[in-house]
Amino acid sequence: MTAVPKALDQRFREAATEAGLVDVSFDVADTQIGPLLLAVTERGLCRISFDPEPDRETETLARTFGVRVLRAPRELDPVRRELDEYFEGRRRDFDLPLDLRGREGFSRDILERLAKVPYGEVTTYKSLAVEAGNPRAARAVGTIMNRNPIPIVLPCHRVVGSNGSLVGYGGGLERKRLLLDLEAGTPRLDIHLS
Amino acid sequence: MTVPPFERFYAENRDAVFGHLVRLLGRQRAEDAFQETFLRALRGYDSLRHGRYLRAWVFTIATRVAADEGRKRRPEPAADLDGETTDDRPTYAQIEHLADELPEKERAAVVLRYGYDLSYSDIGTALGSSEEAARQAASSGVRRLRRRLQ
């Protein structure tokens, strides 16, 4: 078997996206809170995953957005740049278009409300449920946060329990704490995460 | 079997396809053909109905791309790509309409051998079996077709 030269592999990936033949482009980015899998469609950012193993995530992406899922690092440059700025404390809001296909109804409504929770502030599961006109749905809001397809950019780390406890986080409570500390101006991003 | 995400299909097949193209075209021209092969595969990928025999499928595309490359460079039509010449082989046109009824492996071997002129070594690679097993599958498929024609 003859290994494909790296430059040729890269040329193909770029040609594929330039020709508009890719449903989802993804890459794994090294960030201050560990490796993140990032994915975009032609509509916008569609996934940030704390699980950097592409095999698992690409299956889900293929089911939601189409099977033509390809690792294409260049397509993720704008996302990587904004995340870097955020982690360095130079960015408070993201200017990235989002693709929330697959999240409809109540779930979509809650994610759109979540997007408006300001940098450095927190809200509660219950408050989001009340805002959405369904005060008894705090637990459902928790589930929606847990399945948030675009954490960090859709800031589910800013949602806590009514008593102020962190409750949970898809990326682990340690990351939630780090993000909240970063936004409070007391970053501890040099902490090693396993 | 569902169609896997393209990245997985690409990662599993790129080296084998590149090797096949290098054998057919030489290193330099194989690079252009490689990109064209996988761009064609991408164009058809979302229309695939199942994920079986994806390697055979992409090898047929690669072989077709190589043949197109050959035609571009030579005024004469490309000869048998593996250099083998045989007299009593059926033409693909004679058997194409019957091939659908063959068991899957035999069908793939027959289509790749007679439809796309792949060598048995490449068919073996495409089907994940040995060269000898590919030869036997094609030969058994042809015998079965001949019986049906009689």
CSV table of C-alpha atoms in Angstrom, one decimal:
chain,number,residue,atom,x,y,z
A,1,MET,CA,0.0,0.0,0.0
A,2,THR,CA,1.3,3.5,-0.9
A,3,ALA,CA,0.7,6.2,1.7
A,4,VAL,CA,-1.0,9.3,0.3
A,5,PRO,CA,1.5,12.2,0.6
A,6,LYS,CA,0.3,14.7,3.2
A,7,ALA,CA,0.3,17.6,0.8
A,8,LEU,CA,-1.9,15.7,-1.6
A,9,ASP,CA,-4.3,14.7,1.2
A,10,GLN,CA,-4.5,18.4,2.2
A,11,ARG,CA,-5.1,19.5,-1.4
A,12,PHE,CA,-8.0,17.1,-1.8
A,13,ARG,CA,-9.6,18.3,1.5
A,14,GLU,CA,-9.4,21.9,0.3
A,15,ALA,CA,-10.7,21.1,-3.2
A,16,ALA,CA,-13.6,19.2,-1.7
A,17,THR,CA,-14.7,22.1,0.4
A,18,GLU,CA,-14.1,24.7,-2.3
A,19,ALA,CA,-16.3,22.7,-4.7
A,20,GLY,CA,-19.1,22.8,-2.1
A,21,LEU,CA,-19.2,19.0,-1.8
A,22,VAL,CA,-19.0,18.7,2.0
A,23,ASP,CA,-21.9,18.7,4.3
A,24,VAL,CA,-19.9,19.1,7.5
A,25,SER,CA,-16.2,20.1,7.9
A,26,PHE,CA,-14.6,19.3,11.3
A,27,ASP,CA,-11.3,19.5,13.0
A,28,VAL,CA,-9.9,19.0,16.5
A,29,ALA,CA,-8.5,22.1,18.1
A,30,ASP,CA,-6.2,22.3,21.1
A,31,THR,CA,-7.5,24.8,23.6
A,32,GLN,CA,-6.7,25.9,27.1
A,33,ILE,CA,-9.5,23.6,28.4
A,34,GLY,CA,-8.3,20.6,26.3
A,35,PRO,CA,-8.9,19.3,22.8
A,36,LEU,CA,-12.3,20.2,21.3
A,37,LEU,CA,-13.9,18.8,18.2
A,38,LEU,CA,-15.3,21.7,16.1
A,39,ALA,CA,-17.7,21.3,13.2
A,40,VAL,CA,-19.3,23.7,10.7
A,41,THR,CA,-21.8,23.4,7.9
A,42,GLU,CA,-22.2,26.0,5.1
A,43,ARG,CA,-24.8,27.6,7.5
A,44,GLY,CA,-22.5,28.0,10.5
A,45,LEU,CA,-21.0,26.4,13.5
A,46,CYS,CA,-22.9,23.2,14.3
A,47,ARG,CA,-20.9,21.4,17.0
A,48,ILE,CA,-18.3,21.8,19.7
A,49,SER,CA,-17.6,18.5,21.4
A,50,PHE,CA,-15.5,17.8,24.5
A,51,ASP,CA,-15.1,14.3,23.1
A,52,PRO,CA,-12.3,14.8,20.6
A,53,GLU,CA,-12.5,11.3,19.1
A,54,PRO,CA,-13.8,12.0,15.6
A,55,ASP,CA,-15.2,8.5,15.0
A,56,ARG,CA,-17.9,8.9,17.6
A,57,GLU,CA,-18.9,12.4,16.8
A,58,THR,CA,-18.8,12.1,13.0
A,59,GLU,CA,-21.5,9.4,13.1
A,60,THR,CA,-23.9,11.9,14.9
A,61,LEU,CA,-23.0,14.7,12.5
A,62,ALA,CA,-23.6,12.5,9.5
A,63,ARG,CA,-27.1,11.6,10.8
A,64,THR,CA,-28.1,15.2,11.4
A,65,PHE,CA,-26.4,17.1,8.6
A,66,GLY,CA,-25.5,14.6,5.9
A,67,VAL,CA,-22.9,11.8,5.3
A,68,ARG,CA,-20.3,14.0,3.6
A,69,VAL,CA,-18.4,14.7,6.7
A,70,LEU,CA,-14.8,15.6,6.1
A,71,ARG,CA,-11.9,16.8,8.3
A,72,ALA,CA,-11.0,20.2,6.7
A,73,PRO,CA,-9.0,22.3,9.2
A,74,ARG,CA,-9.0,25.5,7.2
A,75,GLU,CA,-12.8,25.7,7.3
A,76,LEU,CA,-12.6,25.9,11.1
A,77,ASP,CA,-10.1,28.8,11.2
A,78,PRO,CA,-12.7,31.5,12.1
A,79,VAL,CA,-14.0,29.3,14.9
A,80,ARG,CA,-10.6,28.5,16.2
A,81,ARG,CA,-9.7,32.2,16.1
A,82,GLU,CA,-12.7,33.3,18.1
A,83,LEU,CA,-12.2,30.6,20.7
A,84,ASP,CA,-8.6,31.6,21.2
A,85,GLU,CA,-9.6,35.2,21.7
A,86,TYR,CA,-12.3,34.1,24.2
A,87,PHE,CA,-9.9,31.9,26.2
A,88,GLU,CA,-7.3,34.8,26.2
A,89,GLY,CA,-10.0,37.0,27.7
A,90,ARG,CA,-10.1,39.3,24.6
A,91,ARG,CA,-13.6,38.3,23.4
A,92,ARG,CA,-16.9,38.3,25.3
A,93,ASP,CA,-19.3,37.6,22.5
A,94,PHE,CA,-19.0,35.3,19.5
A,95,ASP,CA,-19.8,36.5,16.0
A,96,LEU,CA,-20.2,33.1,14.5
A,97,PRO,CA,-23.3,32.1,12.6
A,98,LEU,CA,-24.8,28.9,14.1
A,99,ASP,CA,-26.5,25.9,12.5
A,100,LEU,CA,-29.1,24.5,15.0
A,101,ARG,CA,-30.8,22.1,12.7
A,102,GLY,CA,-32.1,19.1,14.6
A,103,ARG,CA,-33.0,21.2,17.6
A,104,GLU,CA,-36.6,22.3,17.3
A,105,GLY,CA,-39.5,23.3,19.5
A,106,PHE,CA,-38.9,23.8,23.2
A,107,SER,CA,-35.2,22.8,22.9
A,108,ARG,CA,-34.6,25.4,20.2
A,109,ASP,CA,-36.4,28.0,22.2
A,110,ILE,CA,-34.3,27.4,25.3
A,111,LEU,CA,-31.0,27.4,23.3
A,112,GLU,CA,-31.9,30.7,21.7
A,113,ARG,CA,-32.6,32.1,25.2
A,114,LEU,CA,-29.4,30.7,26.5
A,115,ALA,CA,-27.5,32.5,23.8
A,116,LYS,CA,-28.6,35.8,25.3
A,117,VAL,CA,-27.2,35.1,28.8
A,118,PRO,CA,-24.4,37.7,29.1
A,119,TYR,CA,-20.7,37.0,29.5
A,120,GLY,CA,-19.7,36.9,33.2
A,121,GLU,CA,-23.3,36.4,34.5
A,122,VAL,CA,-25.2,33.3,35.5
A,123,THR,CA,-28.8,32.3,35.3
A,124,THR,CA,-30.6,29.2,36.6
A,125,TYR,CA,-32.4,26.2,35.0
A,126,LYS,CA,-35.6,27.4,36.5
A,127,SER,CA,-35.3,31.0,35.2
A,128,LEU,CA,-34.8,29.7,31.7
A,129,ALA,CA,-37.9,27.5,32.1
A,130,VAL,CA,-39.9,30.4,33.5
A,131,GLU,CA,-38.8,32.7,30.6
A,132,ALA,CA,-39.9,30.1,28.1
A,133,GLY,CA,-43.3,30.1,29.8
A,134,ASN,CA,-43.0,26.6,31.3
A,135,PRO,CA,-41.9,27.1,35.0
A,136,ARG,CA,-42.1,23.4,35.8
A,137,ALA,CA,-39.7,22.4,33.1
A,138,ALA,CA,-36.4,23.1,35.0
A,139,ARG,CA,-35.4,19.5,34.7
A,140,ALA,CA,-36.1,19.5,30.9
A,141,VAL,CA,-33.9,22.6,30.7
A,142,GLY,CA,-31.2,20.7,32.4
A,143,THR,CA,-31.4,17.9,29.8
A,144,ILE,CA,-31.3,20.4,27.0
A,145,MET,CA,-28.1,22.0,28.6
A,146,ASN,CA,-26.6,18.5,28.9
A,147,ARG,CA,-27.2,17.9,25.1
A,148,ASN,CA,-26.1,21.4,24.1
A,149,PRO,CA,-24.6,20.9,20.6
A,150,ILE,CA,-22.4,24.1,20.8
A,151,PRO,CA,-21.1,24.5,24.4
A,152,ILE,CA,-19.0,27.6,25.2
A,153,VAL,CA,-20.5,29.6,22.3
A,154,LEU,CA,-24.0,28.7,23.6
A,155,PRO,CA,-23.0,29.3,27.2
A,156,CYS,CA,-24.6,26.5,29.2
A,157,HIS,CA,-21.7,26.9,31.7
A,158,ARG,CA,-23.6,30.1,32.8
A,159,VAL,CA,-26.6,28.1,34.0
A,160,VAL,CA,-26.5,26.9,37.6
A,161,GLY,CA,-28.9,25.5,40.2
A,162,SER,CA,-31.3,27.7,42.1
A,163,ASN,CA,-29.1,27.4,45.2
A,164,GLY,CA,-26.0,28.5,43.2
A,165,SER,CA,-24.6,25.0,42.9
A,166,LEU,CA,-22.9,24.2,39.6
A,167,VAL,CA,-25.1,21.0,39.2
A,168,GLY,CA,-23.5,19.5,36.0
A,169,TYR,CA,-21.7,20.1,32.8
A,170,GLY,CA,-21.3,18.1,29.6
A,171,GLY,CA,-17.5,18.7,29.7
A,172,GLY,CA,-17.2,18.0,33.4
A,173,LEU,CA,-17.7,20.3,36.4
A,174,GLU,CA,-14.0,21.3,36.4
A,175,ARG,CA,-14.3,22.9,33.0
A,176,LYS,CA,-17.5,24.6,34.0
A,177,ARG,CA,-15.7,26.1,37.0
A,178,LEU,CA,-12.8,27.2,34.7
A,179,LEU,CA,-15.1,28.9,32.3
A,180,LEU,CA,-16.9,30.8,35.0
A,181,ASP,CA,-13.6,31.8,36.6
A,182,LEU,CA,-12.3,33.0,33.3
A,183,GLU,CA,-15.4,35.2,32.8
A,184,ALA,CA,-15.2,36.5,36.3
A,185,GLY,CA,-11.7,37.7,35.6
A,186,THR,CA,-10.0,35.1,37.7
A,187,PRO,CA,-8.8,32.6,35.1
A,188,ARG,CA,-7.1,29.4,36.2
A,189,LEU,CA,-6.7,28.0,32.7
A,190,ASP,CA,-3.3,26.7,33.3
A,191,ILE,CA,-4.8,23.9,35.3
A,192,HIS,CA,-4.1,20.5,33.7
A,193,LEU,CA,-7.3,18.7,32.8
A,194,SER,CA,-7.3,14.9,32.4
B,1,MET,CA,-25.1,-1.6,6.4
B,2,THR,CA,-25.4,2.2,6.6
B,3,VAL,CA,-23.1,4.5,4.7
B,4,PRO,CA,-20.4,5.7,7.1
B,5,PRO,CA,-19.3,9.4,7.4
B,6,PHE,CA,-17.2,10.2,4.3
B,7,GLU,CA,-14.1,10.8,6.5
B,8,ARG,CA,-14.1,7.2,7.6
B,9,PHE,CA,-14.6,5.9,4.1
B,10,TYR,CA,-11.8,8.2,2.9
B,11,ALA,CA,-9.4,7.2,5.7
B,12,GLU,CA,-9.9,3.5,5.1
B,13,ASN,CA,-9.5,3.7,1.3
B,14,ARG,CA,-7.2,6.5,0.4
B,15,ASP,CA,-3.9,4.6,0.6
B,16,ALA,CA,-5.1,1.6,-1.3
B,17,VAL,CA,-6.7,3.8,-4.0
B,18,PHE,CA,-3.5,5.9,-4.3
B,19,GLY,CA,-1.4,2.7,-4.7
B,20,HIS,CA,-3.8,1.5,-7.4
B,21,LEU,CA,-3.5,4.7,-9.3
B,22,VAL,CA,0.3,4.8,-9.0
B,23,ARG,CA,0.4,1.3,-10.5
B,24,LEU,CA,-1.9,2.4,-13.4
B,25,LEU,CA,-0.5,5.8,-14.1
B,26,GLY,CA,2.8,6.3,-12.4
B,27,ARG,CA,3.4,8.5,-9.4
B,28,GLN,CA,3.1,12.0,-11.1
B,29,ARG,CA,-0.2,11.4,-12.9
B,30,ALA,CA,-1.6,9.4,-10.0
B,31,GLU,CA,-1.7,12.6,-7.8
B,32,ASP,CA,-4.2,14.4,-10.2
B,33,ALA,CA,-6.2,11.2,-10.6
B,34,PHE,CA,-6.4,10.7,-6.8
B,35,GLN,CA,-8.0,14.1,-6.2
B,36,GLU,CA,-10.4,13.6,-9.1
B,37,THR,CA,-11.3,10.1,-7.9
B,38,PHE,CA,-12.3,11.2,-4.4
B,39,LEU,CA,-14.1,14.3,-5.7
B,40,ARG,CA,-16.2,12.1,-7.9
B,41,ALA,CA,-16.8,9.8,-4.9
B,42,LEU,CA,-18.0,12.8,-2.9
B,43,ARG,CA,-20.4,13.8,-5.6
B,44,GLY,CA,-22.1,10.5,-5.5
B,45,TYR,CA,-21.7,9.7,-1.9
B,46,ASP,CA,-24.9,11.1,-0.5
B,47,SER,CA,-26.9,9.0,-3.1
B,48,LEU,CA,-25.5,5.7,-1.9
B,49,ARG,CA,-28.1,3.4,-0.4
B,50,HIS,CA,-25.9,1.2,1.6
B,51,GLY,CA,-22.3,0.9,2.8
B,52,ARG,CA,-21.4,-2.5,1.3
B,53,TYR,CA,-18.5,-2.8,-1.1
B,54,LEU,CA,-17.4,0.8,-0.8
B,55,ARG,CA,-13.9,-0.2,-1.6
B,56,ALA,CA,-15.0,-1.9,-4.8
B,57,TRP,CA,-17.0,1.2,-5.7
B,58,VAL,CA,-14.2,3.6,-5.2
B,59,PHE,CA,-11.8,1.3,-7.1
B,60,THR,CA,-14.2,1.4,-10.1
B,61,ILE,CA,-14.2,5.2,-9.9
B,62,ALA,CA,-10.4,5.3,-9.7
B,63,THR,CA,-10.1,2.9,-12.7
B,64,ARG,CA,-12.5,5.0,-14.7
B,65,VAL,CA,-10.6,8.2,-13.8
B,66,ALA,CA,-7.3,6.4,-14.8
B,67,ALA,CA,-8.8,5.4,-18.1
B,68,ASP,CA,-10.0,9.0,-18.8
B,69,GLU,CA,-6.4,10.1,-18.0
B,70,GLY,CA,-5.1,7.5,-20.4
B,71,ARG,CA,-7.4,8.7,-23.2
B,72,LYS,CA,-6.4,12.3,-22.6
B,73,ARG,CA,-2.7,11.4,-23.1
B,74,ARG,CA,-3.0,8.9,-25.9
B,75,PRO,CA,-4.8,9.1,-29.2
B,76,GLU,CA,-5.6,5.4,-29.2
B,77,PRO,CA,-8.1,3.9,-26.7
B,78,ALA,CA,-6.4,2.5,-23.6
B,79,ALA,CA,-5.5,-1.1,-23.7
B,80,ASP,CA,-6.3,-3.6,-21.0
B,81,LEU,CA,-5.1,-1.9,-17.9
B,82,ASP,CA,-3.4,-4.9,-16.4
B,83,GLY,CA,-1.8,-5.9,-19.7
B,84,GLU,CA,-3.6,-9.2,-19.7
B,85,THR,CA,-5.1,-10.3,-23.1
B,86,THR,CA,-7.6,-13.1,-23.3
B,87,ASP,CA,-9.7,-14.2,-26.2
B,88,ASP,CA,-12.6,-16.1,-24.8
B,89,ARG,CA,-13.7,-13.6,-22.2
B,90,PRO,CA,-17.3,-12.4,-22.5
B,91,THR,CA,-17.6,-8.7,-23.2
B,92,TYR,CA,-19.2,-6.8,-20.3
B,93,ALA,CA,-22.1,-5.8,-22.6
B,94,GLN,CA,-23.0,-9.4,-23.0
B,95,ILE,CA,-23.3,-10.1,-19.3
B,96,GLU,CA,-24.1,-6.8,-17.7
B,97,HIS,CA,-27.9,-7.3,-17.5
B,98,LEU,CA,-27.4,-10.7,-15.9
B,99,ALA,CA,-24.8,-9.7,-13.3
B,100,ASP,CA,-27.4,-8.3,-10.9
B,101,GLU,CA,-28.7,-11.8,-10.1
B,102,LEU,CA,-25.3,-13.1,-9.0
B,103,PRO,CA,-24.3,-13.5,-5.3
B,104,GLU,CA,-22.8,-10.2,-4.2
B,105,LYS,CA,-19.1,-11.1,-4.1
B,106,GLU,CA,-19.3,-12.8,-7.5
B,107,ARG,CA,-21.2,-9.9,-8.9
B,108,ALA,CA,-18.6,-7.4,-7.6
B,109,ALA,CA,-15.7,-9.5,-9.0
B,110,VAL,CA,-17.4,-9.8,-12.4
B,111,VAL,CA,-18.2,-6.1,-12.6
B,112,LEU,CA,-14.7,-5.1,-11.6
B,113,ARG,CA,-13.0,-7.6,-13.9
B,114,TYR,CA,-15.1,-7.3,-17.1
B,115,GLY,CA,-16.7,-3.9,-16.6
B,116,TYR,CA,-13.7,-2.0,-15.4
B,117,ASP,CA,-10.7,-4.2,-16.4
B,118,LEU,CA,-9.3,-4.3,-12.9
B,119,SER,CA,-6.5,-6.9,-12.3
B,120,TYR,CA,-7.3,-9.8,-9.9
B,121,SER,CA,-4.8,-8.3,-7.5
B,122,ASP,CA,-6.8,-5.0,-7.4
B,123,ILE,CA,-10.1,-6.8,-7.2
B,124,GLY,CA,-8.8,-8.8,-4.2
B,125,THR,CA,-7.8,-5.5,-2.5
B,126,ALA,CA,-11.1,-4.0,-3.3
B,127,LEU,CA,-13.1,-6.9,-1.9
B,128,GLY,CA,-10.8,-7.5,1.0
B,129,SER,CA,-9.8,-11.0,-0.2
B,130,SER,CA,-6.8,-12.6,-1.8
B,131,GLU,CA,-6.0,-12.4,-5.5
B,132,GLU,CA,-6.8,-16.1,-5.9
B,133,ALA,CA,-10.2,-15.7,-4.2
B,134,ALA,CA,-11.0,-12.7,-6.5
B,135,ARG,CA,-10.1,-14.9,-9.5
B,136,GLN,CA,-12.3,-17.7,-8.3
B,137,ALA,CA,-15.2,-15.4,-7.5
B,138,ALA,CA,-15.1,-13.9,-11.0
B,139,SER,CA,-14.6,-17.2,-12.7
B,140,SER,CA,-17.5,-18.8,-10.7
B,141,GLY,CA,-19.7,-15.8,-11.5
B,142,VAL,CA,-19.0,-16.1,-15.2
B,143,ARG,CA,-19.7,-19.9,-15.1
B,144,ARG,CA,-23.0,-19.2,-13.5
B,145,LEU,CA,-23.8,-16.6,-16.1
B,146,ARG,CA,-22.9,-18.9,-19.0
B,147,ARG,CA,-25.2,-21.6,-17.6
B,148,ARG,CA,-28.0,-19.0,-17.5
B,149,LEU,CA,-27.3,-18.0,-21.1
B,150,GLN,CA,-27.5,-21.6,-22.3
